[in-house]
Amino acid sequence: MKSFIATVLVALFFVLALLFGARNEQLVNISYFVAQGEYRLPVVLGVVFLAGFLVSWLFAIYHITKVRLQLRKANKKLEQLEAKLPVEILPPSTQIEHQAKEVNA
């Protein structure tokens, strides 16, 4: 939910920046590898901002996914190790869950 709110806020700031920039009609020359173009300043700023946001978002998604996979792997390993332990060694809350699994099985 926090990431959704942050994304909405960034999008609102982006739109607000475009609205303020729309009043600025200054042209900017952009030279890239094979060509050159003349664009309005708000368009250039908006495209650069959006590109930076998307690149940052992709890196964040990659790292979040990586951490979630590590957590899932660790939880599976923890469950396997808890299954090998005798019931007397487990904490009380886990003993109840373990006994419930035995009854259901």
mmCIF file with all atom_site columns, C-alpha atoms in Angstrom, residues 41-93:
data_model
loop_
_atom_site.group_PDB
_atom_site.id
_atom_site.type_symbol
_atom_site.label_atom_id
_atom_site.label_alt_id
_atom_site.label_comp_id
_atom_site.label_asym_id
_atom_site.label_entity_id
_atom_site.label_seq_id
_atom_site.pdbx_PDB_ins_code
_atom_site.Cartn_x
_atom_site.Cartn_y
_atom_site.Cartn_z
_atom_site.occupancy
_atom_site.B_iso_or_equiv
_atom_site.pdbx_formal_charge
_atom_site.auth_seq_id
_atom_site.auth_comp_id
_atom_site.auth_asym_id
_atom_site.auth_atom_id
_atom_site.pdbx_PDB_model_num
ATOM 1  C CA . LEU A 1 41 ? 11.858 22.381  -22.270 1.00 0.00 ? 41 LEU A CA 1
ATOM 2  C CA . PRO A 1 42 ? 8.869  20.902  -20.345 1.00 0.00 ? 42 PRO A CA 1
ATOM 3  C CA . VAL A 1 43 ? 8.755  17.925  -22.705 1.00 0.00 ? 43 VAL A CA 1
ATOM 4  C CA . VAL A 1 44 ? 12.470 17.244  -22.236 1.00 0.00 ? 44 VAL A CA 1
ATOM 5  C CA . LEU A 1 45 ? 12.219 17.546  -18.453 1.00 0.00 ? 45 LEU A CA 1
ATOM 6  C CA . GLY A 1 46 ? 9.136  15.319  -18.343 1.00 0.00 ? 46 GLY A CA 1
ATOM 7  C CA . VAL A 1 47 ? 10.698 12.597  -20.494 1.00 0.00 ? 47 VAL A CA 1
ATOM 8  C CA . VAL A 1 48 ? 13.939 12.620  -18.499 1.00 0.00 ? 48 VAL A CA 1
ATOM 9  C CA . PHE A 1 49 ? 12.052 12.527  -15.189 1.00 0.00 ? 49 PHE A CA 1
ATOM 10 C CA . LEU A 1 50 ? 9.832  9.679   -16.357 1.00 0.00 ? 50 LEU A CA 1
ATOM 11 C CA . ALA A 1 51 ? 12.798 7.699   -17.714 1.00 0.00 ? 51 ALA A CA 1
ATOM 12 C CA . GLY A 1 52 ? 14.674 8.097   -14.424 1.00 0.00 ? 52 GLY A CA 1
ATOM 13 C CA . PHE A 1 53 ? 11.610 7.058   -12.449 1.00 0.00 ? 53 PHE A CA 1
ATOM 14 C CA . LEU A 1 54 ? 11.073 3.953   -14.566 1.00 0.00 ? 54 LEU A CA 1
ATOM 15 C CA . VAL A 1 55 ? 14.716 2.873   -14.330 1.00 0.00 ? 55 VAL A CA 1
ATOM 16 C CA . SER A 1 56 ? 14.660 3.347   -10.543 1.00 0.00 ? 56 SER A CA 1
ATOM 17 C CA . TRP A 1 57 ? 11.384 1.448   -10.301 1.00 0.00 ? 57 TRP A CA 1
ATOM 18 C CA . LEU A 1 58 ? 12.781 -1.484  -12.300 1.00 0.00 ? 58 LEU A CA 1
ATOM 19 C CA . PHE A 1 59 ? 15.832 -1.719  -10.036 1.00 0.00 ? 59 PHE A CA 1
ATOM 20 C CA . ALA A 1 60 ? 13.600 -1.570  -6.951  1.00 0.00 ? 60 ALA A CA 1
ATOM 21 C CA . ILE A 1 61 ? 11.308 -4.315  -8.274  1.00 0.00 ? 61 ILE A CA 1
ATOM 22 C CA . TYR A 1 62 ? 14.341 -6.493  -9.007  1.00 0.00 ? 62 TYR A CA 1
ATOM 23 C CA . HIS A 1 63 ? 15.729 -6.107  -5.490  1.00 0.00 ? 63 HIS A CA 1
ATOM 24 C CA . ILE A 1 64 ? 12.340 -6.543  -3.802  1.00 0.00 ? 64 ILE A CA 1
ATOM 25 C CA . THR A 1 65 ? 11.705 -9.739  -5.774  1.00 0.00 ? 65 THR A CA 1
ATOM 26 C CA . LYS A 1 66 ? 15.162 -11.033 -4.885  1.00 0.00 ? 66 LYS A CA 1
ATOM 27 C CA . VAL A 1 67 ? 14.566 -10.429 -1.167  1.00 0.00 ? 67 VAL A CA 1
ATOM 28 C CA . ARG A 1 68 ? 11.112 -12.045 -1.295  1.00 0.00 ? 68 ARG A CA 1
ATOM 29 C CA . LEU A 1 69 ? 12.549 -15.172 -2.938  1.00 0.00 ? 69 LEU A CA 1
ATOM 30 C CA . GLN A 1 70 ? 15.268 -15.367 -0.270  1.00 0.00 ? 70 GLN A CA 1
ATOM 31 C CA . LEU A 1 71 ? 12.633 -15.007 2.453   1.00 0.00 ? 71 LEU A CA 1
ATOM 32 C CA . ARG A 1 72 ? 10.455 -17.722 0.924   1.00 0.00 ? 72 ARG A CA 1
ATOM 33 C CA . LYS A 1 73 ? 13.461 -20.046 0.705   1.00 0.00 ? 73 LYS A CA 1
ATOM 34 C CA . ALA A 1 74 ? 14.400 -19.346 4.330   1.00 0.00 ? 74 ALA A CA 1
ATOM 35 C CA . ASN A 1 75 ? 10.816 -19.972 5.507   1.00 0.00 ? 75 ASN A CA 1
ATOM 36 C CA . LYS A 1 76 ? 10.697 -23.316 3.686   1.00 0.00 ? 76 LYS A CA 1
ATOM 37 C CA . LYS A 1 77 ? 13.982 -24.335 5.257   1.00 0.00 ? 77 LYS A CA 1
ATOM 38 C CA . LEU A 1 78 ? 12.700 -23.245 8.686   1.00 0.00 ? 78 LEU A CA 1
ATOM 39 C CA . GLU A 1 79 ? 9.554  -25.346 8.249   1.00 0.00 ? 79 GLU A CA 1
ATOM 40 C CA . GLN A 1 80 ? 11.660 -28.360 7.278   1.00 0.00 ? 80 GLN A CA 1
ATOM 41 C CA . LEU A 1 81 ? 13.887 -27.941 10.327  1.00 0.00 ? 81 LEU A CA 1
ATOM 42 C CA . GLU A 1 82 ? 10.885 -27.470 12.651  1.00 0.00 ? 82 GLU A CA 1
ATOM 43 C CA . ALA A 1 83 ? 9.325  -30.637 11.257  1.00 0.00 ? 83 ALA A CA 1
ATOM 44 C CA . LYS A 1 84 ? 12.440 -32.593 12.282  1.00 0.00 ? 84 LYS A CA 1
ATOM 45 C CA . LEU A 1 85 ? 12.383 -31.294 15.877  1.00 0.00 ? 85 LEU A CA 1
ATOM 46 C CA . PRO A 1 86 ? 10.572 -33.210 18.609  1.00 0.00 ? 86 PRO A CA 1
ATOM 47 C CA . VAL A 1 87 ? 7.405  -31.469 19.817  1.00 0.00 ? 87 VAL A CA 1
ATOM 48 C CA . GLU A 1 88 ? 8.808  -30.863 23.327  1.00 0.00 ? 88 GLU A CA 1
ATOM 49 C CA . ILE A 1 89 ? 11.572 -28.583 21.997  1.00 0.00 ? 89 ILE A CA 1
ATOM 50 C CA . LEU A 1 90 ? 9.271  -26.373 19.929  1.00 0.00 ? 90 LEU A CA 1
ATOM 51 C CA . PRO A 1 91 ? 7.855  -23.122 21.366  1.00 0.00 ? 91 PRO A CA 1
ATOM 52 C CA . PRO A 1 92 ? 4.286  -23.426 22.759  1.00 0.00 ? 92 PRO A CA 1
ATOM 53 C CA . SER A 1 93 ? 2.594  -21.682 19.821  1.00 0.00 ? 93 SER A CA 1
#
